[in-house]
Amino acid sequence: MARVIKSPEVRSAELLDCAQRLFFQRGYDDTTVNDIIREAGLSKGAFYHYFASKEALLEALAARIARESLTELEPMLEDPSLDAIGRLNALFSGSQRLNVELAPQLRKTFAVVFRPENVVLFHRIDEAARELALPMIARLLRKGSEEGAFEVPDPITFADMLLQIRLIFRDVMHRALRQAEGGDLEEAAHLLEERLRIYGIAVDRLLKLPDGTIEAVEPGFGRAFLGEKS
């Protein structure tokens, strides 16, 4: 049978597809490079041609998931029927909806990248996600400033600040996941929702808005995200 020649982009995407399927089914720790290349039908040499390690593949996969999520959220940010604050709230509610829809898979990924020993991997993944999100958030803030909804003298810097504040959720999410796995779902959900509520207040104050203007968390999100069984 003739060997099928595929472009590097297609091969790379196939490896990511296989890795995503296996990571979400078995978990990151229980999936080996051999498992991935067997699923993809490639040699180990071909794998390392595209990705230097399993960690590099996870980083690329996280960036792809972030890119797909932002693509789905972008129409909300361009909705002409919403004002600037409505668009910002739509971003939060849309993000939570996606997180709930992907909850079983995301929990398995977060359980790995939020561990204290994986802090370097977490920051690499977060940096890739921030690079994708920064222009979108900055554009939203610029429009809001032009509309007079809030005062943002430097949209890029403010967008970066909003994204940087999110870093506090690494330890919070790790703790909430461990609590939920240990059977204390209610306390874990409360912890997650309370931190998101405070994050919303921080955004309000950064943008000089009344507390509670930005709805960073919807009631029941913590339980929906942490409690759904895979």
PDB file of C-alpha atoms in Angstrom:
ATOM      1  CA  MET A   1       0.000   0.000   0.000  1.00  0.00           C
ATOM      2  CA  ALA A   2       1.356   3.419  -0.939  1.00  0.00           C
ATOM      3  CA  ARG A   3       2.471   5.594   1.942  1.00  0.00           C
ATOM      4  CA  VAL A   4       0.089   8.466   2.578  1.00  0.00           C
ATOM      5  CA  ILE A   5       1.855  11.822   2.524  1.00  0.00           C
ATOM      6  CA  LYS A   6       0.300  14.464   4.745  1.00  0.00           C
ATOM      7  CA  SER A   7       1.321  18.041   5.419  1.00  0.00           C
ATOM      8  CA  PRO A   8       3.060  18.869   8.718  1.00  0.00           C
ATOM      9  CA  GLU A   9      -0.020  20.837   9.777  1.00  0.00           C
ATOM     10  CA  VAL A  10      -2.275  17.824   9.253  1.00  0.00           C
ATOM     11  CA  ARG A  11       0.096  15.442  11.061  1.00  0.00           C
ATOM     12  CA  SER A  12       0.459  17.840  13.973  1.00  0.00           C
ATOM     13  CA  ALA A  13      -3.320  18.240  14.216  1.00  0.00           C
ATOM     14  CA  GLU A  14      -3.764  14.455  14.155  1.00  0.00           C
ATOM     15  CA  LEU A  15      -1.337  14.048  17.051  1.00  0.00           C
ATOM     16  CA  LEU A  16      -3.185  16.738  19.000  1.00  0.00           C
ATOM     17  CA  ASP A  17      -6.517  15.039  18.264  1.00  0.00           C
ATOM     18  CA  CYS A  18      -5.199  11.690  19.501  1.00  0.00           C
ATOM     19  CA  ALA A  19      -3.615  13.258  22.578  1.00  0.00           C
ATOM     20  CA  GLN A  20      -6.788  15.140  23.453  1.00  0.00           C
ATOM     21  CA  ARG A  21      -8.891  12.012  23.117  1.00  0.00           C
ATOM     22  CA  LEU A  22      -6.514   9.930  25.268  1.00  0.00           C
ATOM     23  CA  PHE A  23      -5.819  12.625  27.869  1.00  0.00           C
ATOM     24  CA  PHE A  24      -9.536  13.168  28.361  1.00  0.00           C
ATOM     25  CA  GLN A  25     -10.326   9.436  28.466  1.00  0.00           C
ATOM     26  CA  ARG A  26      -7.446   8.203  30.613  1.00  0.00           C
ATOM     27  CA  GLY A  27      -5.925  11.325  32.107  1.00  0.00           C
ATOM     28  CA  TYR A  28      -2.581  12.917  31.320  1.00  0.00           C
ATOM     29  CA  ASP A  29      -0.502  10.816  33.711  1.00  0.00           C
ATOM     30  CA  ASP A  30      -1.931   7.525  32.451  1.00  0.00           C
ATOM     31  CA  THR A  31      -1.277   8.325  28.784  1.00  0.00           C
ATOM     32  CA  THR A  32       2.208   7.660  27.398  1.00  0.00           C
ATOM     33  CA  VAL A  33       3.876   8.870  24.226  1.00  0.00           C
ATOM     34  CA  ASN A  34       3.672   5.269  23.001  1.00  0.00           C
ATOM     35  CA  ASP A  35      -0.097   5.339  23.528  1.00  0.00           C
ATOM     36  CA  ILE A  36      -0.375   8.507  21.456  1.00  0.00           C
ATOM     37  CA  ILE A  37       1.765   7.314  18.529  1.00  0.00           C
ATOM     38  CA  ARG A  38      -0.040   3.973  18.511  1.00  0.00           C
ATOM     39  CA  GLU A  39      -3.369   5.786  18.310  1.00  0.00           C
ATOM     40  CA  ALA A  40      -2.055   8.116  15.607  1.00  0.00           C
ATOM     41  CA  GLY A  41      -0.311   5.368  13.626  1.00  0.00           C
ATOM     42  CA  LEU A  42       3.047   7.168  13.637  1.00  0.00           C
ATOM     43  CA  SER A  43       6.579   6.317  14.731  1.00  0.00           C
ATOM     44  CA  LYS A  44       8.199   7.723  17.845  1.00  0.00           C
ATOM     45  CA  GLY A  45      10.628   9.606  15.609  1.00  0.00           C
ATOM     46  CA  ALA A  46       7.709  11.262  13.838  1.00  0.00           C
ATOM     47  CA  PHE A  47       6.209  12.288  17.189  1.00  0.00           C
ATOM     48  CA  TYR A  48       9.421  13.955  18.336  1.00  0.00           C
ATOM     49  CA  HIS A  49       9.693  15.716  14.979  1.00  0.00           C
ATOM     50  CA  TYR A  50       6.580  17.680  15.934  1.00  0.00           C
ATOM     51  CA  PHE A  51       6.752  17.823  19.736  1.00  0.00           C
ATOM     52  CA  ALA A  52       9.835  17.767  21.948  1.00  0.00           C
ATOM     53  CA  SER A  53       7.979  16.046  24.807  1.00  0.00           C
ATOM     54  CA  LYS A  54       4.586  15.054  26.149  1.00  0.00           C
ATOM     55  CA  GLU A  55       4.593  18.317  28.105  1.00  0.00           C
ATOM     56  CA  ALA A  56       5.153  20.307  24.884  1.00  0.00           C
ATOM     57  CA  LEU A  57       2.233  18.479  23.308  1.00  0.00           C
ATOM     58  CA  LEU A  58       0.005  19.337  26.292  1.00  0.00           C
ATOM     59  CA  GLU A  59       1.050  22.972  25.980  1.00  0.00           C
ATOM     60  CA  ALA A  60       0.112  22.996  22.290  1.00  0.00           C
ATOM     61  CA  LEU A  61      -3.167  21.255  23.048  1.00  0.00           C
ATOM     62  CA  ALA A  62      -4.063  23.811  25.732  1.00  0.00           C
ATOM     63  CA  ALA A  63      -3.300  26.641  23.298  1.00  0.00           C
ATOM     64  CA  ARG A  64      -5.551  25.022  20.684  1.00  0.00           C
ATOM     65  CA  ILE A  65      -8.411  24.618  23.162  1.00  0.00           C
ATOM     66  CA  ALA A  66      -7.991  28.265  24.214  1.00  0.00           C
ATOM     67  CA  ARG A  67      -7.990  29.373  20.578  1.00  0.00           C
ATOM     68  CA  GLU A  68     -11.158  27.407  19.817  1.00  0.00           C
ATOM     69  CA  SER A  69     -12.866  28.774  22.929  1.00  0.00           C
ATOM     70  CA  LEU A  70     -11.971  32.367  22.079  1.00  0.00           C
ATOM     71  CA  THR A  71     -13.237  31.866  18.538  1.00  0.00           C
ATOM     72  CA  GLU A  72     -16.579  30.743  19.947  1.00  0.00           C
ATOM     73  CA  LEU A  73     -16.725  33.673  22.385  1.00  0.00           C
ATOM     74  CA  GLU A  74     -15.700  36.374  19.910  1.00  0.00           C
ATOM     75  CA  PRO A  75     -19.184  36.933  18.403  1.00  0.00           C
ATOM     76  CA  MET A  76     -20.452  37.925  21.870  1.00  0.00           C
ATOM     77  CA  LEU A  77     -17.812  40.631  22.045  1.00  0.00           C
ATOM     78  CA  GLU A  78     -18.916  42.038  18.708  1.00  0.00           C
ATOM     79  CA  ASP A  79     -22.669  41.887  19.428  1.00  0.00           C
ATOM     80  CA  PRO A  80     -24.027  45.329  18.427  1.00  0.00           C
ATOM     81  CA  SER A  81     -27.063  44.864  20.689  1.00  0.00           C
ATOM     82  CA  LEU A  82     -24.830  44.906  23.805  1.00  0.00           C
ATOM     83  CA  ASP A  83     -23.087  47.848  25.397  1.00  0.00           C
ATOM     84  CA  ALA A  84     -19.509  47.568  26.682  1.00  0.00           C
ATOM     85  CA  ILE A  85     -20.490  46.224  30.090  1.00  0.00           C
ATOM     86  CA  GLY A  86     -22.918  43.774  28.485  1.00  0.00           C
ATOM     87  CA  ARG A  87     -20.158  42.478  26.227  1.00  0.00           C
ATOM     88  CA  LEU A  88     -17.791  42.042  29.165  1.00  0.00           C
ATOM     89  CA  ASN A  89     -20.450  40.160  31.129  1.00  0.00           C
ATOM     90  CA  ALA A  90     -21.200  38.056  28.041  1.00  0.00           C
ATOM     91  CA  LEU A  91     -17.525  37.084  27.981  1.00  0.00           C
ATOM     92  CA  PHE A  92     -17.691  35.823  31.566  1.00  0.00           C
ATOM     93  CA  SER A  93     -20.987  33.976  31.118  1.00  0.00           C
ATOM     94  CA  GLY A  94     -19.843  32.440  27.826  1.00  0.00           C
ATOM     95  CA  SER A  95     -16.572  31.286  29.394  1.00  0.00           C
ATOM     96  CA  GLN A  96     -18.442  29.631  32.243  1.00  0.00           C
ATOM     97  CA  ARG A  97     -20.821  27.907  29.834  1.00  0.00           C
ATOM     98  CA  LEU A  98     -17.886  26.461  27.894  1.00  0.00           C
ATOM     99  CA  ASN A  99     -16.175  25.364  31.110  1.00  0.00           C
ATOM    100  CA  VAL A 100     -19.298  23.516  32.233  1.00  0.00           C
ATOM    101  CA  GLU A 101     -19.748  21.870  28.826  1.00  0.00           C
ATOM    102  CA  LEU A 102     -16.147  20.625  28.906  1.00  0.00           C
ATOM    103  CA  ALA A 103     -16.042  20.058  32.676  1.00  0.00           C
ATOM    104  CA  PRO A 104     -15.070  16.350  32.755  1.00  0.00           C
ATOM    105  CA  GLN A 105     -12.236  16.864  30.274  1.00  0.00           C
ATOM    106  CA  LEU A 106     -11.019  20.129  31.794  1.00  0.00           C
ATOM    107  CA  ARG A 107     -10.952  18.694  35.302  1.00  0.00           C
ATOM    108  CA  LYS A 108      -8.537  15.991  34.133  1.00  0.00           C
ATOM    109  CA  THR A 109      -6.306  18.599  32.491  1.00  0.00           C
ATOM    110  CA  PHE A 110      -6.465  21.041  35.409  1.00  0.00           C
ATOM    111  CA  ALA A 111      -5.684  18.248  37.874  1.00  0.00           C
ATOM    112  CA  VAL A 112      -2.298  17.983  36.144  1.00  0.00           C
ATOM    113  CA  VAL A 113      -1.338  21.570  35.265  1.00  0.00           C
ATOM    114  CA  PHE A 114      -2.493  23.074  38.589  1.00  0.00           C
ATOM    115  CA  ARG A 115      -0.267  20.845  40.707  1.00  0.00           C
ATOM    116  CA  PRO A 116       2.456  22.830  42.514  1.00  0.00           C
ATOM    117  CA  GLU A 117       5.195  20.730  40.886  1.00  0.00           C
ATOM    118  CA  ASN A 118       3.891  21.684  37.434  1.00  0.00           C
ATOM    119  CA  VAL A 119       4.086  25.441  37.963  1.00  0.00           C
ATOM    120  CA  VAL A 120       6.469  25.951  35.014  1.00  0.00           C
ATOM    121  CA  LEU A 121       4.190  24.016  32.664  1.00  0.00           C
ATOM    122  CA  PHE A 122       1.188  25.979  33.957  1.00  0.00           C
ATOM    123  CA  HIS A 123       2.885  29.305  33.248  1.00  0.00           C
ATOM    124  CA  ARG A 124       3.836  28.206  29.719  1.00  0.00           C
ATOM    125  CA  ILE A 125       0.244  27.232  29.012  1.00  0.00           C
ATOM    126  CA  ASP A 126      -1.122  30.405  30.609  1.00  0.00           C
ATOM    127  CA  GLU A 127       1.269  32.564  28.606  1.00  0.00           C
ATOM    128  CA  ALA A 128       0.096  30.962  25.354  1.00  0.00           C
ATOM    129  CA  ALA A 129      -3.546  31.536  26.322  1.00  0.00           C
ATOM    130  CA  ARG A 130      -2.889  35.156  27.350  1.00  0.00           C
ATOM    131  CA  GLU A 131      -1.228  35.940  24.037  1.00  0.00           C
ATOM    132  CA  LEU A 132      -4.406  34.819  22.291  1.00  0.00           C
ATOM    133  CA  ALA A 133      -6.820  36.583  24.661  1.00  0.00           C
ATOM    134  CA  LEU A 134      -4.947  39.881  25.115  1.00  0.00           C
ATOM    135  CA  PRO A 135      -5.890  41.536  21.775  1.00  0.00           C
ATOM    136  CA  MET A 136      -9.540  40.536  22.170  1.00  0.00           C
ATOM    137  CA  ILE A 137      -9.838  41.910  25.722  1.00  0.00           C
ATOM    138  CA  ALA A 138      -7.923  45.071  24.787  1.00  0.00           C
ATOM    139  CA  ARG A 139     -10.295  45.689  21.867  1.00  0.00           C
ATOM    140  CA  LEU A 140     -13.283  45.282  24.171  1.00  0.00           C
ATOM    141  CA  LEU A 141     -11.822  47.716  26.707  1.00  0.00           C
ATOM    142  CA  ARG A 142     -10.939  50.237  24.014  1.00  0.00           C
ATOM    143  CA  LYS A 143     -14.503  50.217  22.702  1.00  0.00           C
ATOM    144  CA  GLY A 144     -15.879  50.563  26.208  1.00  0.00           C
ATOM    145  CA  SER A 145     -13.624  53.506  26.898  1.00  0.00           C
ATOM    146  CA  GLU A 146     -14.683  55.169  23.647  1.00  0.00           C
ATOM    147  CA  GLU A 147     -18.342  54.612  24.594  1.00  0.00           C
ATOM    148  CA  GLY A 148     -17.706  56.178  28.008  1.00  0.00           C
ATOM    149  CA  ALA A 149     -18.669  53.038  29.917  1.00  0.00           C
ATOM    150  CA  PHE A 150     -15.404  53.036  31.838  1.00  0.00           C
ATOM    151  CA  GLU A 151     -12.067  54.826  31.939  1.00  0.00           C
ATOM    152  CA  VAL A 152      -9.216  52.844  30.411  1.00  0.00           C
ATOM    153  CA  PRO A 153      -6.247  55.032  29.419  1.00  0.00           C
ATOM    154  CA  ASP A 154      -4.182  52.079  28.158  1.00  0.00           C
ATOM    155  CA  PRO A 155      -6.339  49.146  26.943  1.00  0.00           C
ATOM    156  CA  ILE A 156      -3.398  46.783  26.372  1.00  0.00           C
ATOM    157  CA  THR A 157      -2.002  47.292  29.874  1.00  0.00           C
ATOM    158  CA  PHE A 158      -5.422  47.034  31.489  1.00  0.00           C
ATOM    159  CA  ALA A 159      -6.221  43.870  29.534  1.00  0.00           C
ATOM    160  CA  ASP A 160      -2.922  42.355  30.639  1.00  0.00           C
ATOM    161  CA  MET A 161      -3.667  43.277  34.255  1.00  0.00           C
ATOM    162  CA  LEU A 162      -7.096  41.606  34.095  1.00  0.00           C
ATOM    163  CA  LEU A 163      -5.527  38.454  32.680  1.00  0.00           C
ATOM    164  CA  GLN A 164      -2.650  38.487  35.172  1.00  0.00           C
ATOM    165  CA  ILE A 165      -5.055  38.642  38.124  1.00  0.00           C
ATOM    166  CA  ARG A 166      -6.461  35.317  36.914  1.00  0.00           C
ATOM    167  CA  LEU A 167      -3.233  33.632  38.011  1.00  0.00           C
ATOM    168  CA  ILE A 168      -4.561  33.464  41.581  1.00  0.00           C
ATOM    169  CA  PHE A 169      -6.998  30.796  40.375  1.00  0.00           C
ATOM    170  CA  ARG A 170      -4.277  28.198  39.864  1.00  0.00           C
ATOM    171  CA  ASP A 171      -3.988  27.440  43.579  1.00  0.00           C
ATOM    172  CA  VAL A 172      -7.693  28.024  44.191  1.00  0.00           C
ATOM    173  CA  MET A 173      -8.732  25.636  41.422  1.00  0.00           C
ATOM    174  CA  HIS A 174      -6.249  22.993  42.572  1.00  0.00           C
ATOM    175  CA  ARG A 175      -7.611  23.201  46.114  1.00  0.00           C
ATOM    176  CA  ALA A 176     -11.236  23.116  44.915  1.00  0.00           C
ATOM    177  CA  LEU A 177     -10.582  20.076  42.723  1.00  0.00           C
ATOM    178  CA  ARG A 178      -8.962  18.210  45.610  1.00  0.00           C
ATOM    179  CA  GLN A 179     -11.830  19.094  47.950  1.00  0.00           C
ATOM    180  CA  ALA A 180     -14.419  17.943  45.408  1.00  0.00           C
ATOM    181  CA  GLU A 181     -12.566  14.696  44.790  1.00  0.00           C
ATOM    182  CA  GLY A 182     -12.440  14.155  48.553  1.00  0.00           C
ATOM    183  CA  GLY A 183     -16.229  14.400  48.758  1.00  0.00           C
ATOM    184  CA  ASP A 184     -16.562  18.003  49.985  1.00  0.00           C
ATOM    185  CA  LEU A 185     -18.285  19.307  46.863  1.00  0.00           C
ATOM    186  CA  GLU A 186     -20.272  22.084  48.550  1.00  0.00           C
ATOM    187  CA  GLU A 187     -17.227  23.657  50.189  1.00  0.00           C
ATOM    188  CA  ALA A 188     -15.219  23.331  46.972  1.00  0.00           C
ATOM    189  CA  ALA A 189     -17.985  24.969  44.926  1.00  0.00           C
ATOM    190  CA  HIS A 190     -18.289  27.785  47.489  1.00  0.00           C
ATOM    191  CA  LEU A 191     -14.536  28.393  47.413  1.00  0.00           C
ATOM    192  CA  LEU A 192     -14.480  28.632  43.619  1.00  0.00           C
ATOM    193  CA  GLU A 193     -17.544  30.856  43.343  1.00  0.00           C
ATOM    194  CA  GLU A 194     -16.424  33.177  46.140  1.00  0.00           C
ATOM    195  CA  ARG A 195     -13.028  33.748  44.515  1.00  0.00           C
ATOM    196  CA  LEU A 196     -14.696  34.427  41.178  1.00  0.00           C
ATOM    197  CA  ARG A 197     -17.064  36.889  42.862  1.00  0.00           C
ATOM    198  CA  ILE A 198     -14.122  38.745  44.395  1.00  0.00           C
ATOM    199  CA  TYR A 199     -12.366  38.691  41.022  1.00  0.00           C
ATOM    200  CA  GLY A 200     -15.430  40.423  39.567  1.00  0.00           C
ATOM    201  CA  ILE A 201     -15.177  43.119  42.240  1.00  0.00           C
ATOM    202  CA  ALA A 202     -11.478  43.562  41.443  1.00  0.00           C
ATOM    203  CA  VAL A 203     -12.405  44.099  37.776  1.00  0.00           C
ATOM    204  CA  ASP A 204     -15.096  46.597  38.835  1.00  0.00           C
ATOM    205  CA  ARG A 205     -12.625  48.610  40.857  1.00  0.00           C
ATOM    206  CA  LEU A 206      -9.935  48.497  38.208  1.00  0.00           C
ATOM    207  CA  LEU A 207     -12.443  49.889  35.688  1.00  0.00           C
ATOM    208  CA  LYS A 208     -13.933  52.305  38.274  1.00  0.00           C
ATOM    209  CA  LEU A 209     -17.360  50.666  38.167  1.00  0.00           C
ATOM    210  CA  PRO A 210     -19.778  50.101  41.093  1.00  0.00           C
ATOM    211  CA  ASP A 211     -19.193  46.779  42.866  1.00  0.00           C
ATOM    212  CA  GLY A 212     -21.316  44.057  41.306  1.00  0.00           C
ATOM    213  CA  THR A 213     -21.404  45.568  37.816  1.00  0.00           C
ATOM    214  CA  ILE A 214     -19.269  42.796  36.361  1.00  0.00           C
ATOM    215  CA  GLU A 215     -20.920  39.411  36.869  1.00  0.00           C
ATOM    216  CA  ALA A 216     -17.851  37.191  37.029  1.00  0.00           C
ATOM    217  CA  VAL A 217     -19.717  34.145  38.328  1.00  0.00           C
ATOM    218  CA  GLU A 218     -23.217  32.780  37.896  1.00  0.00           C
ATOM    219  CA  PRO A 219     -24.993  30.988  40.780  1.00  0.00           C
ATOM    220  CA  GLY A 220     -24.394  27.252  40.642  1.00  0.00           C
ATOM    221  CA  PHE A 221     -21.309  27.438  38.432  1.00  0.00           C
ATOM    222  CA  GLY A 222     -18.971  25.876  41.012  1.00  0.00           C
ATOM    223  CA  ARG A 223     -21.152  22.820  41.549  1.00  0.00           C
ATOM    224  CA  ALA A 224     -21.859  22.440  37.826  1.00  0.00           C
ATOM    225  CA  PHE A 225     -18.155  22.524  37.008  1.00  0.00           C
ATOM    226  CA  LEU A 226     -16.837  20.446  39.906  1.00  0.00           C
ATOM    227  CA  GLY A 227     -19.740  18.076  40.386  1.00  0.00           C
ATOM    228  CA  GLU A 228     -20.554  16.749  36.931  1.00  0.00           C
ATOM    229  CA  LYS A 229     -19.333  13.184  36.574  1.00  0.00           C
ATOM    230  CA  SER A 230     -17.372  12.070  33.532  1.00  0.00           C
TER     231      SER A 230
END
